[in-house]
């Protein structure tokens, strides 16, 4: 959703901020703006639409060349209160123009605060909740408080989850950054030289400048000045936060030779899976070590149930994890959408674990579900990609996906790595419960082979272009799978609708005859995942039922299967693999198919309409 970048240092601020915002474009936005402290005070530029519109109106030397330190903030906005428009874009400024704010989240009590401020004579220039923040800060500055005191006093009045960055013309070289709740992160980047400092809602925005990052906790307010950060809790208590060194390679946040981030991320999956296995599996003994999650054999045996909570693609990954954990660790697993979990009074408590799966680690619904589980006394684990995210930091144990930055809005490598992480978790729990090293060694062997099998699914294949040419005009697709590949059908359909805007339904193949079969005619492509596993015969019979109604069958099948070419119209092959790992392979042709169809339809695959990479509102 919204993105924030702040800069303090000797270089010209505007280009650094714009460049950082560009790296956060993937989060989705409808307008953008920038505020830079110049010789005559704060100057603001805002524009609706793409960042290039904002860039076109930036004056050269928006800053103050006479000053040794330049200060600025920028924002990409995803409208919540007030339509997407120039006047509603951030930054917003105080009446005297001396304070500017950028903000992610929702000020829940903004209507009441706005009325209060209007009664004091404040004139509002936007329809946003954000503008109340800057007028509140201004109210306390006019009462004689320092910038820091005024920021604390204002933030303390806000209800709801917020990430806020403020600058003041009275204090050049100072930014105040605050985080309250789960409206996305706020990180402080410690520059390498000249006291340069950065603020960002997401670290890919500043990775090219620094890998030394301080992550703010909820209720932290940081005063950032050249070469220093002072953090206090919202109640005024000082607190120390140690910088973390981020292992992500800045180059991994670049498109490189690829046309789109999504394409790059699809092709990175063999490497990402290798990374997620690295150092965690002893391929001789089969022992699995999860560096940030541990349970004694007694604790593992006391565990009665795992509740997986996640959204979108991560929820589909969780559905696959259910098969893995139930099969390998013999623990019952329930999978819920984060947005539903809290509202069914779940029977979770001690001796249960909640497993939040989230690429961003900031999805509000998933975080709220994890919080609900914590309040009910469960152990809380997470599988996350974004290092330092809220989900990681608030969990009792976590597993990092190690997929590297995922920039494309459509999740790909986070899906496959999170499935592999659940396989690791299942092996780990199984071993703690049953101490069965023979089975462990076999599973470790299967994992060791996985990256090279993934590479094979990524080999060039002209069929994807052919399918895109044949079917780009279709408005409906059906995806069918059974057993552990049923969630892959859901995921394939989600990928297609997200990036190509083709309506797609994922269905458990056995359910087709109970309704969706009515949709099938000679116009309907039906993608059938029919690998050679225990439900293979059943899938063949579903394919026959589709063909009997003149549907078009695109099968995902196991290499060497001689039966399927006679049944399906088109076949996308995957190598033979142990059944529990097939979803990692079968998901990839569906990602590639969606990508090619979307490109053929001329869609913006990295920033599809209406979608945000990290959904920080409920
Ligand atoms: C994936 O392609 C989607 N953009 C979306 O469904 C996503 O998986 C969902 O919003 C959850 O995000 P998270 O993994 O960051 O929590």
Coordinates of C-alpha atoms and ligand atoms in Angstrom, one line a residue:
X1 CA 0.0 0.0 0.0
X2 CA 1.4 3.5 0.7
X3 CA 5.2 3.9 0.7
X4 CA 7.3 6.3 2.7
X5 CA 10.9 7.5 2.1
X6 CA 12.8 10.1 4.1
X7 CA 16.3 11.4 3.7
X8 CA 18.8 13.5 5.8
X9 CA 22.3 14.1 4.5
X10 CA 24.6 16.1 2.3
X11 CA 23.3 15.0 -1.0
X12 CA 20.3 16.5 -3.0
X13 CA 17.3 15.0 -1.3
X14 CA 14.7 14.9 -4.1
X15 CA 16.4 12.4 -6.4
X16 CA 17.2 10.1 -3.6
X17 CA 13.6 10.2 -2.4
X18 CA 12.1 9.7 -5.9
X19 CA 14.4 6.8 -6.5
X20 CA 13.4 5.2 -3.2
X21 CA 9.7 5.8 -4.0
X22 CA 10.3 4.1 -7.4
X23 CA 11.6 1.1 -5.6
X24 CA 8.4 1.0 -3.6
X25 CA 6.1 1.4 -6.6
X26 CA 5.3 -2.3 -6.5
X27 CA 3.3 -1.7 -3.3
X28 CA 0.6 0.0 -5.4
X29 CA -0.4 3.7 -5.3
X30 CA -2.6 6.2 -7.0
X31 CA -0.7 9.5 -6.3
X32 CA 2.7 10.6 -5.0
X33 CA 4.3 13.6 -3.4
X34 CA 7.5 15.0 -2.0
X35 CA 8.5 17.7 0.6
X36 CA 12.0 19.1 0.7
X37 CA 13.4 21.7 3.0
X38 CA 14.7 24.6 0.8
X39 CA 16.2 28.0 1.7
X40 CA 12.7 29.6 1.9
X41 CA 11.1 26.8 3.9
X42 CA 9.4 23.5 2.9
X43 CA 8.5 23.1 -0.7
X44 CA 6.0 20.5 -1.7
X45 CA 5.2 18.8 -5.0
X46 CA 2.4 16.3 -5.5
X47 CA 0.9 14.6 -8.5
X48 CA -1.8 12.1 -9.3
X49 CA -1.0 8.9 -11.1
X50 CA 2.5 7.5 -11.8
X51 CA 5.7 8.8 -10.3
X52 CA 6.8 10.0 -13.7
X53 CA 4.0 12.7 -13.3
X54 CA 5.6 13.9 -10.1
X55 CA 9.1 13.7 -11.5
X56 CA 8.1 15.9 -14.4
X57 CA 7.1 18.7 -12.0
X58 CA 10.1 18.6 -9.6
X59 CA 12.1 21.8 -9.8
X60 CA 15.8 21.3 -10.0
X61 CA 17.4 22.2 -6.6
X62 CA 14.2 21.9 -4.5
X63 CA 16.6 21.8 -1.5
X64 CA 18.9 24.4 0.0
X65 CA 22.3 24.2 -1.6
X66 CA 23.7 26.6 1.0
X67 CA 23.0 24.1 3.8
X68 CA 25.4 21.2 4.7
X69 CA 22.4 19.0 5.4
X70 CA 19.4 18.3 3.1
X71 CA 16.1 17.1 4.5
X72 CA 13.1 15.6 2.7
X73 CA 10.2 13.1 2.8
X74 CA 8.2 11.4 0.0
X75 CA 5.1 9.3 -0.2
X76 CA 3.2 7.1 -2.6
X77 CA -0.5 7.1 -1.6
X78 CA -3.1 4.5 -1.8
X79 CA -6.4 6.3 -1.2
X80 CA -8.3 5.4 2.0
X81 CA -10.0 8.7 3.1
X82 CA -10.6 11.0 0.2
X83 CA -10.4 10.2 -3.5
X84 CA -7.1 9.8 -5.4
X85 CA -6.3 13.5 -6.3
X86 CA -3.5 16.0 -6.1
X87 CA -5.0 17.7 -3.1
X88 CA -5.3 14.4 -1.1
X89 CA -1.8 13.3 -2.0
X90 CA 0.8 13.5 0.7
X91 CA 2.8 15.3 2.1
X92 CA 0.3 17.5 3.9
X93 CA 1.5 20.7 5.6
X94 CA 0.5 22.9 8.6
X95 CA -1.2 26.2 8.0
X96 CA 2.1 28.1 8.2
X97 CA 3.7 25.6 5.9
X98 CA 6.4 24.8 8.5
X99 CA 5.5 21.2 9.3
X100 CA 5.0 18.4 6.7
X101 CA 3.7 14.9 7.2
X102 CA 3.5 11.6 5.3
X103 CA 1.5 8.8 6.7
X104 CA 0.4 5.2 6.2
X105 CA -2.6 3.8 8.0
X106 CA -5.9 5.2 9.1
X107 CA -6.6 7.8 11.8
X108 CA -9.8 6.2 13.1
X109 CA -10.8 9.2 15.1
X110 CA -10.1 11.7 12.4
X111 CA -13.6 13.0 12.1
X112 CA -13.7 14.0 15.8
X113 CA -10.2 15.5 15.6
X114 CA -11.0 17.4 12.5
X115 CA -14.1 18.9 14.1
X116 CA -12.1 19.8 17.2
X117 CA -9.4 21.5 15.0
X118 CA -12.0 23.3 12.8
X119 CA -13.5 24.7 16.0
X120 CA -10.1 26.2 16.7
X121 CA -10.1 27.9 13.3
X122 CA -8.0 25.4 11.4
X123 CA -8.8 25.3 7.6
X124 CA -8.4 21.9 6.0
X125 CA -7.2 21.6 2.4
X126 CA -7.8 17.9 1.8
X127 CA -10.3 15.2 2.6
X128 CA -7.7 13.0 4.3
X129 CA -7.4 11.8 7.8
X130 CA -3.6 12.4 7.5
X131 CA -4.0 16.2 7.5
X132 CA -5.3 16.1 11.1
X133 CA -1.9 14.9 12.2
X134 CA 0.0 17.9 10.9
X135 CA -2.5 20.4 12.3
X136 CA -2.3 18.6 15.7
X137 CA 1.5 18.9 15.7
X138 CA 1.2 22.6 14.7
X139 CA -1.2 23.1 17.6
X140 CA 1.4 21.9 20.1
X141 CA 4.2 23.8 18.5
X142 CA 2.2 27.0 18.7
X143 CA 1.7 26.2 22.4
X144 CA 5.5 26.4 22.8
X145 CA 6.4 22.7 22.7
X146 CA 9.5 21.4 20.9
X147 CA 9.1 19.5 17.7
X148 CA 9.6 16.2 19.5
X149 CA 7.2 17.0 22.3
X150 CA 4.6 18.2 19.8
X151 CA 5.0 15.1 17.7
X152 CA 4.5 12.9 20.8
X153 CA 1.5 14.9 21.9
X154 CA -0.1 14.7 18.5
X155 CA 0.6 11.0 17.9
X156 CA -0.7 10.1 21.4
X157 CA -4.1 11.4 20.3
X158 CA -4.5 9.3 17.2
X159 CA -6.5 6.1 17.3
X160 CA -5.8 3.3 14.8
X161 CA -2.6 1.9 13.3
X162 CA -0.2 4.5 11.9
X163 CA 3.2 4.9 10.4
X164 CA 4.1 8.6 10.4
X165 CA 7.1 10.7 9.3
X166 CA 7.3 14.4 10.1
X167 CA 9.6 17.2 9.2
X168 CA 9.8 20.8 10.4
X169 CA 11.2 23.9 8.8
X170 CA 12.3 25.0 12.3
X171 CA 14.6 21.9 12.7
X172 CA 16.5 21.3 9.5
X173 CA 18.2 17.9 9.5
X174 CA 15.6 16.3 11.7
X175 CA 12.9 13.7 10.8
X176 CA 10.5 12.3 13.3
X177 CA 9.3 8.7 12.5
X178 CA 6.7 6.9 14.5
X179 CA 5.0 3.5 14.4
X180 CA 1.8 2.7 16.2
X181 CA 0.2 -0.7 15.5
X182 CA 0.3 -2.6 12.2
X183 CA -0.1 0.0 9.5
X184 CA 3.1 -1.3 7.9
X185 CA 6.7 -0.8 9.1
X186 CA 8.9 2.1 9.6
X187 CA 12.7 1.5 9.4
X188 CA 15.6 3.8 9.9
X189 CA 18.6 3.2 7.6
X190 CA 22.0 4.2 8.9
X191 CA 24.0 5.5 6.0
X192 CA 27.6 4.6 5.5
X193 CA 29.2 8.0 5.4
X194 CA 28.6 11.7 6.2
X195 CA 26.0 11.0 8.8
X196 CA 23.4 10.2 6.1
X197 CA 20.2 8.8 7.4
X198 CA 17.2 7.2 5.7
X199 CA 13.6 6.4 6.7
X200 CA 11.5 3.9 4.8
X201 CA 8.3 2.0 5.1
X202 CA 10.0 -0.9 3.3
X203 CA 13.7 -1.6 3.1
X204 CA 13.9 -2.2 -0.7
X205 CA 13.4 1.6 -0.9
X206 CA 16.8 2.2 0.8
X207 CA 18.8 -1.0 0.3
X208 CA 21.0 0.6 -2.3
X209 CA 22.2 3.0 0.3
X210 CA 22.5 0.9 3.4
X211 CA 22.0 -2.5 4.9
X212 CA 22.2 -1.3 8.5
X213 CA 18.5 -1.0 9.5
X214 CA 16.7 -0.2 12.8
X215 CA 13.1 -1.5 12.8
X216 CA 10.7 0.5 14.9
X217 CA 8.4 -1.3 17.2
X218 CA 4.8 -0.3 17.7
X219 CA 4.6 2.8 19.9
X220 CA 8.2 3.8 19.1
X221 CA 8.9 7.4 18.1
X222 CA 12.3 8.1 16.6
X223 CA 14.0 11.4 16.3
X224 CA 16.4 11.0 13.4
X225 CA 19.3 13.5 12.9
X226 CA 22.6 13.2 10.9
X227 CA 24.4 10.2 12.2
X228 CA 22.1 9.6 15.2
X229 CA 18.7 8.2 16.2
X230 CA 17.0 8.6 19.5
X231 CA 14.0 6.4 20.2
X232 CA 11.4 6.9 22.9
X233 CA 8.2 5.0 23.5
X234 CA 5.1 7.0 23.1
X235 CA 4.9 7.3 26.9
X236 CA 8.3 9.1 26.8
X237 CA 10.5 6.2 28.0
X238 CA 13.8 6.0 26.1
X239 CA 14.5 2.7 24.4
X240 CA 17.5 1.2 22.5
X241 CA 16.9 -0.6 19.3
X242 CA 19.9 -2.4 17.8
X243 CA 20.5 -2.1 14.1
X244 CA 20.3 -5.3 12.1
X245 CA 22.4 -6.0 9.1
X246 CA 20.1 -7.1 6.2
X247 CA 21.5 -9.9 4.2
X248 CA 19.4 -9.1 1.1
X249 CA 21.6 -8.1 -1.8
X250 CA 20.5 -4.7 -3.2
X251 CA 20.9 -6.2 -6.7
X252 CA 18.1 -8.6 -5.9
X253 CA 15.7 -5.6 -5.7
X254 CA 16.6 -4.7 -9.4
X255 CA 14.9 -6.1 -12.5
X256 CA 18.2 -6.8 -14.2
X257 CA 17.9 -8.4 -17.6
X258 CA 14.2 -9.3 -17.0
X259 CA 11.3 -7.4 -18.4
X260 CA 9.3 -7.6 -15.2
X261 CA 9.9 -8.3 -11.6
X262 CA 7.3 -11.0 -11.7
X263 CA 9.2 -12.7 -14.5
X264 CA 12.5 -12.4 -12.6
X265 CA 10.9 -13.7 -9.4
X266 CA 9.5 -16.8 -11.2
X267 CA 12.9 -17.6 -12.6
X268 CA 14.6 -17.1 -9.2
X269 CA 12.7 -19.9 -7.6
X270 CA 15.3 -22.6 -7.8
X271 CA 17.8 -20.2 -6.1
X272 CA 15.3 -19.1 -3.5
X273 CA 14.5 -22.7 -2.6
X274 CA 18.2 -23.5 -2.3
X275 CA 18.5 -20.5 0.0
X276 CA 15.6 -21.5 2.2
X277 CA 17.1 -25.0 2.6
X278 CA 20.7 -23.7 3.2
X279 CA 22.0 -24.7 6.6
X280 CA 18.7 -26.1 7.8
X281 CA 18.9 -29.7 6.6
X282 CA 21.5 -32.3 7.3
X283 CA 21.3 -34.2 4.1
X284 CA 23.1 -37.2 5.7
X285 CA 21.0 -37.7 8.8
X286 CA 17.8 -35.9 7.7
X287 CA 17.9 -33.7 10.8
X288 CA 16.2 -30.3 10.3
X289 CA 17.3 -27.2 12.3
X290 CA 15.1 -24.1 12.3
X291 CA 17.4 -21.4 13.7
X292 CA 14.5 -19.3 15.1
X293 CA 12.0 -21.9 16.1
X294 CA 12.6 -24.7 18.5
X295 CA 10.5 -27.1 20.5
X296 CA 11.6 -29.9 22.8
X297 CA 10.3 -33.4 22.0
X298 CA 8.0 -33.0 25.0
X299 CA 6.6 -29.7 23.8
X300 CA 6.2 -31.2 20.3
X301 CA 4.3 -34.1 21.7
X302 CA 2.0 -31.9 23.7
X303 CA 1.0 -29.9 20.6
X304 CA -2.6 -30.8 19.7
X305 CA -3.3 -28.7 16.7
X306 CA -1.8 -26.1 14.4
X307 CA -4.0 -23.2 13.1
X308 CA -2.6 -21.7 10.0
X309 CA -3.7 -18.1 9.4
X310 CA -2.9 -16.3 6.2
X311 CA -4.3 -14.4 3.2
X312 CA -4.3 -14.8 -0.6
X313 CA -1.4 -16.7 -1.9
X314 CA 0.0 -17.3 1.6
X315 CA -3.4 -19.0 2.5
X316 CA -3.0 -21.3 -0.5
X317 CA 0.4 -22.2 0.7
X318 CA -1.0 -22.9 4.1
X319 CA -3.6 -25.3 2.6
X320 CA -0.6 -27.3 1.1
X321 CA 1.1 -27.1 4.5
X322 CA -1.9 -28.8 6.1
X323 CA -1.2 -31.9 4.0
X324 CA 2.5 -31.7 4.8
X325 CA 2.2 -31.2 8.6
X326 CA -0.6 -33.7 9.0
X327 CA 1.3 -36.4 6.9
X328 CA 4.8 -35.9 8.3
X329 CA 4.2 -34.8 11.9
X330 CA 0.7 -36.3 12.4
X331 CA -0.6 -33.1 13.9
X332 CA -4.0 -31.8 12.9
X333 CA -4.0 -28.5 11.0
X334 CA -6.8 -26.0 10.4
X335 CA -6.3 -23.3 7.8
X336 CA -8.1 -20.0 8.1
X337 CA -8.1 -16.7 6.2
X338 CA -6.7 -14.1 8.5
X339 CA -9.8 -12.0 7.9
X340 CA -12.1 -14.8 9.1
X341 CA -10.2 -16.4 12.0
X342 CA -11.1 -13.8 14.6
X343 CA -14.8 -13.8 13.8
X344 CA -15.5 -17.4 14.5
X345 CA -14.3 -17.5 18.1
X346 CA -11.7 -20.2 17.3
X347 CA -11.2 -23.0 19.7
X348 CA -7.5 -22.3 20.0
X349 CA -5.5 -22.2 23.3
X350 CA -2.6 -23.7 25.2
X351 CA -1.1 -26.7 23.4
X352 CA -2.0 -25.2 20.1
X353 CA 0.2 -23.2 17.7
X354 CA -0.9 -20.5 15.3
X355 CA 1.2 -20.3 12.2
X356 CA 1.0 -17.0 10.4
X357 CA 2.2 -17.2 6.8
X358 CA 2.9 -13.8 5.3
X359 CA 5.4 -12.7 2.6
X360 CA 5.3 -9.0 3.8
X361 CA 4.9 -9.8 7.5
X362 CA 2.6 -6.8 7.6
X363 CA -0.7 -8.0 6.3
X364 CA -3.2 -6.5 8.8
X365 CA -5.7 -9.4 8.7
X366 CA -2.9 -12.0 9.3
X367 CA -1.4 -10.0 12.1
X368 CA -4.8 -9.6 13.8
X369 CA -5.4 -13.3 13.6
X370 CA -2.0 -14.0 15.1
X371 CA -2.8 -11.5 17.9
X372 CA -6.1 -13.3 18.5
X373 CA -4.3 -16.6 18.8
X374 CA -1.8 -15.1 21.2
X375 CA -4.5 -13.7 23.4
X376 CA -6.1 -17.1 23.6
X377 CA -2.9 -18.6 24.9
X378 CA -1.5 -20.3 21.8
X379 CA 2.1 -20.4 20.7
X380 CA 2.5 -18.1 17.8
X381 CA 4.8 -18.9 14.9
X382 CA 5.3 -17.2 11.5
X383 CA 6.8 -17.9 8.1
X384 CA 7.8 -14.5 6.7
X385 CA 9.9 -13.1 3.9
X386 CA 10.3 -9.5 5.0
X387 CA 13.1 -9.4 7.6
X388 CA 12.2 -7.3 10.6
X389 CA 8.5 -7.3 9.8
X390 CA 5.8 -7.2 12.5
X391 CA 4.9 -10.8 12.0
X392 CA 8.5 -11.9 12.5
X393 CA 9.1 -9.7 15.5
X394 CA 5.9 -10.6 17.4
X395 CA 6.1 -14.4 16.9
X396 CA 7.4 -16.8 19.5
X397 CA 9.3 -18.6 16.7
X398 CA 9.7 -17.8 13.0
X399 CA 11.0 -19.3 9.8
X400 CA 12.4 -16.8 7.2
X401 CA 11.4 -17.7 3.6
X402 CA 14.8 -16.3 2.3
X403 CA 13.2 -15.7 -1.0
X404 CA 14.9 -12.2 -1.3
X405 CA 12.8 -9.1 -2.0
X406 CA 9.6 -10.0 -3.8
X407 CA 8.6 -6.8 -5.7
X408 CA 6.0 -8.1 -8.2
X409 CA 2.5 -7.7 -6.7
X410 CA 1.7 -11.2 -7.7
X411 CA 3.4 -13.5 -5.3
X412 CA 5.5 -16.3 -6.8
X413 CA 8.7 -17.2 -5.1
X414 CA 7.2 -16.5 -1.7
X415 CA 4.6 -19.1 -2.4
X416 CA 7.1 -21.9 -3.3
X417 CA 9.6 -21.0 -0.6
X418 CA 6.8 -20.9 2.1
X419 CA 5.6 -24.4 1.0
X420 CA 9.2 -25.6 1.4
X421 CA 9.4 -24.0 4.8
X422 CA 6.3 -25.8 5.9
X423 CA 7.8 -29.1 4.6
X424 CA 10.8 -28.3 6.8
X425 CA 8.5 -27.5 9.7
X426 CA 6.7 -30.7 9.2
X427 CA 9.9 -32.7 9.1
X428 CA 11.1 -30.9 12.2
X429 CA 8.0 -31.5 14.2
X430 CA 7.8 -35.1 13.0
X431 CA 11.3 -35.8 14.1
X432 CA 10.8 -34.2 17.5
X433 CA 7.6 -36.3 18.0
X434 CA 8.7 -39.7 16.7
X435 CA 12.5 -39.6 16.6
X436 CA 12.3 -41.4 13.2
X437 CA 15.6 -40.8 11.5
X438 CA 15.0 -43.1 8.6
X439 CA 12.0 -41.2 7.3
X440 CA 13.9 -37.9 8.0
X441 CA 16.8 -39.0 5.7
X442 CA 14.4 -39.9 2.9
X443 CA 12.7 -36.5 3.1
X444 CA 16.0 -34.7 3.2
X445 CA 17.0 -36.5 0.1
X446 CA 13.8 -35.4 -1.6
X447 CA 14.4 -31.8 -0.6
X448 CA 18.0 -31.9 -1.9
X449 CA 16.7 -32.8 -5.4
X450 CA 14.0 -30.1 -5.4
X451 CA 16.0 -27.1 -6.7
X452 CA 17.2 -29.0 -9.8
X453 CA 13.6 -30.2 -10.5
X454 CA 12.4 -26.6 -10.2
X455 CA 15.1 -25.5 -12.7
X456 CA 13.7 -28.0 -15.2
X457 CA 10.2 -26.5 -14.9
X458 CA 11.7 -23.2 -15.7
X459 CA 13.3 -24.2 -19.0
X460 CA 12.3 -22.3 -22.1
X461 CA 9.0 -23.6 -23.5
X462 CA 7.3 -22.0 -26.6
X463 CA 4.0 -23.5 -25.6
X464 CA 3.4 -20.6 -23.1
X465 CA 3.4 -18.1 -26.0
X466 CA 1.2 -20.4 -28.1
X467 CA -1.3 -20.7 -25.2
X468 CA -1.3 -17.0 -24.7
X469 CA -2.0 -16.3 -28.4
X470 CA -4.8 -18.9 -28.4
X471 CA -6.5 -17.9 -25.2
X472 CA -5.8 -14.3 -24.4
X473 CA -9.3 -13.3 -25.5
X474 CA -11.0 -15.7 -23.1
X475 CA -12.8 -14.1 -20.2
X476 CA -13.1 -17.3 -18.0
X477 CA -10.8 -20.1 -17.0
X478 CA -11.4 -23.0 -14.7
X479 CA -8.6 -24.6 -12.7
X480 CA -9.0 -28.1 -11.2
X481 CA -6.8 -30.0 -8.8
X482 CA -7.2 -32.7 -6.2
X483 CA -5.5 -33.6 -2.9
X484 CA -2.4 -31.7 -2.3
X485 CA -2.6 -30.0 -5.7
X486 CA -6.1 -28.6 -5.1
X487 CA -4.6 -25.5 -3.4
X488 CA -2.4 -25.1 -6.5
X489 CA -5.6 -24.9 -8.6
X490 CA -6.7 -22.1 -6.3
X491 CA -3.3 -20.4 -6.6
X492 CA -3.2 -20.7 -10.4
X493 CA -6.7 -19.1 -10.7
X494 CA -5.6 -16.3 -8.3
X495 CA -2.5 -15.6 -10.3
X496 CA -4.5 -15.4 -13.5
X497 CA -7.2 -13.0 -12.3
X498 CA -4.7 -10.8 -10.4
X499 CA -2.5 -10.0 -13.4
X500 CA -4.6 -10.6 -16.5
X501 CA -8.1 -9.6 -15.2
X502 CA -9.4 -12.8 -16.7
X503 CA -12.1 -14.3 -14.4
X504 CA -10.7 -17.6 -13.1
X505 CA -12.1 -20.2 -10.6
X506 CA -10.0 -22.8 -8.8
X507 CA -12.0 -25.8 -7.8
X508 CA -11.3 -29.2 -6.1
X509 CA -11.7 -31.4 -9.2
X510 CA -14.1 -33.8 -7.5
X511 CA -16.5 -30.9 -6.9
X512 CA -16.8 -30.0 -10.6
X513 CA -19.7 -32.4 -11.1
X514 CA -21.6 -30.6 -8.3
X515 CA -21.9 -27.3 -10.1
X516 CA -19.1 -25.8 -12.2
X517 CA -19.6 -28.5 -14.9
X518 CA -22.5 -26.3 -16.1
X519 CA -19.9 -23.7 -17.2
X520 CA -18.0 -25.9 -19.5
X521 CA -18.4 -25.5 -23.2
X522 CA -16.1 -25.2 -26.2
X523 CA -15.0 -21.7 -25.1
X524 CA -13.8 -22.7 -21.6
X525 CA -10.1 -23.5 -21.0
X526 CA -9.8 -25.9 -18.1
X527 CA -6.4 -26.2 -16.5
X528 CA -6.2 -29.6 -14.9
X529 CA -3.3 -30.6 -12.5
X530 CA -3.0 -34.3 -13.2
X531 CA 0.4 -35.5 -11.9
X532 CA 0.9 -39.1 -11.2
X533 CA 0.0 -39.4 -7.6
X534 CA -2.8 -41.1 -5.7
X535 CA -5.6 -39.1 -7.3
X536 CA -4.2 -39.4 -10.8
X537 CA -6.9 -41.8 -12.0
X538 CA -9.6 -39.5 -10.6
X539 CA -8.1 -36.5 -12.4
X540 CA -8.1 -38.5 -15.7
X541 CA -11.8 -39.1 -15.2
X542 CA -12.4 -35.4 -14.6
X543 CA -10.5 -34.5 -17.8
X544 CA -12.7 -37.0 -19.7
X545 CA -15.8 -35.3 -18.2
X546 CA -14.5 -31.9 -19.4
X547 CA -13.7 -33.2 -22.9
X548 CA -17.2 -34.8 -23.1
X549 CA -18.6 -31.2 -22.8
X550 CA -16.1 -29.9 -25.4
X551 CA -14.0 -28.0 -22.9
X552 CA -10.4 -27.2 -23.7
X553 CA -8.0 -29.1 -21.4
X554 CA -4.6 -27.7 -20.5
X555 CA -3.0 -30.4 -18.4
X556 CA -0.1 -30.1 -16.0
X557 CA 1.3 -33.6 -16.0
X558 CA 4.3 -35.8 -15.1
X559 CA 7.0 -36.2 -17.6
X560 CA 6.8 -39.7 -19.2
X561 CA 3.1 -40.0 -18.8
X562 CA 2.0 -41.5 -22.2
X563 CA -1.7 -41.5 -21.5
X564 CA -2.3 -37.8 -20.9
X565 CA -1.4 -36.4 -24.4
X566 CA -4.3 -38.4 -25.8
X567 CA -6.7 -36.9 -23.3
X568 CA -5.7 -33.3 -23.0
X569 CA -5.5 -30.6 -25.7
X570 CA -2.2 -29.2 -24.4
X571 CA 0.3 -30.5 -21.8
X572 CA 2.7 -28.5 -19.5
X573 CA 5.2 -31.1 -18.2
X574 CA 6.7 -31.2 -14.7
X575 CA 9.4 -33.7 -13.7
X576 CA 8.5 -36.7 -11.6
X577 CA 8.8 -35.9 -7.8
X578 CA 7.6 -37.2 -4.5
X579 CA 3.9 -36.5 -4.1
X580 CA 4.3 -34.1 -1.2
X581 CA 6.7 -31.9 -3.2
X582 CA 4.7 -31.8 -6.4
X583 CA 2.9 -28.5 -5.5
X584 CA 6.2 -26.7 -5.7
X585 CA 6.6 -27.9 -9.3
X586 CA 3.0 -27.7 -10.5
X587 CA 2.6 -24.1 -9.3
X588 CA 5.3 -22.8 -11.6
X589 CA 3.6 -23.7 -15.0
X590 CA 0.5 -21.9 -13.7
X591 CA 2.6 -18.8 -12.8
X592 CA 4.2 -18.8 -16.2
X593 CA 0.8 -19.3 -18.0
X594 CA -0.7 -16.4 -16.1
X595 CA 2.3 -14.2 -16.8
X596 CA 2.2 -15.0 -20.6
X597 CA -1.5 -14.4 -20.8
X598 CA -1.3 -11.1 -19.0
X599 CA 1.6 -9.9 -21.2
X600 CA -0.4 -10.9 -24.3
X601 CA -3.3 -8.8 -23.0
X602 CA -1.0 -5.9 -22.5
X603 CA -1.5 -5.8 -18.7
X604 CA 0.9 -4.2 -16.2
X605 CA 1.9 -7.5 -14.4
X606 CA 4.1 -5.9 -11.7
X607 CA 1.5 -3.4 -10.7
X608 CA -2.0 -4.8 -11.5
X609 CA -4.9 -2.4 -11.1
X610 CA -6.5 -2.1 -7.6
X611 CA -3.9 -4.3 -5.9
X612 CA -1.3 -3.6 -3.3
X613 CA 1.7 -5.7 -2.4
X614 CA 1.2 -5.5 1.2
X615 CA -2.3 -5.0 2.5
X616 CA -2.0 -3.1 5.8
X617 CA -5.7 -2.3 6.3
X618 CA -8.3 -4.7 7.5
Ligands
LIG1 C1 -0.5 -12.6 -4.1 O1 -0.3 -12.8 -5.4 C2 -1.4 -11.6 -3.7 N1 -0.9 -10.3 -4.2 C3 -2.0 -11.6 -2.3 O2 -3.0 -12.5 -2.3 C4 -1.1 -11.8 -1.1 O3 -0.6 -13.1 -1.1 C5 -1.8 -11.5 0.2 O4 -2.2 -10.2 0.2 C6 -1.0 -11.9 1.4 O5 0.1 -11.2 1.5 P1 1.3 -11.6 2.5 O6 1.8 -12.9 2.2 O7 2.3 -10.4 2.4 O8 0.6 -11.6 3.9

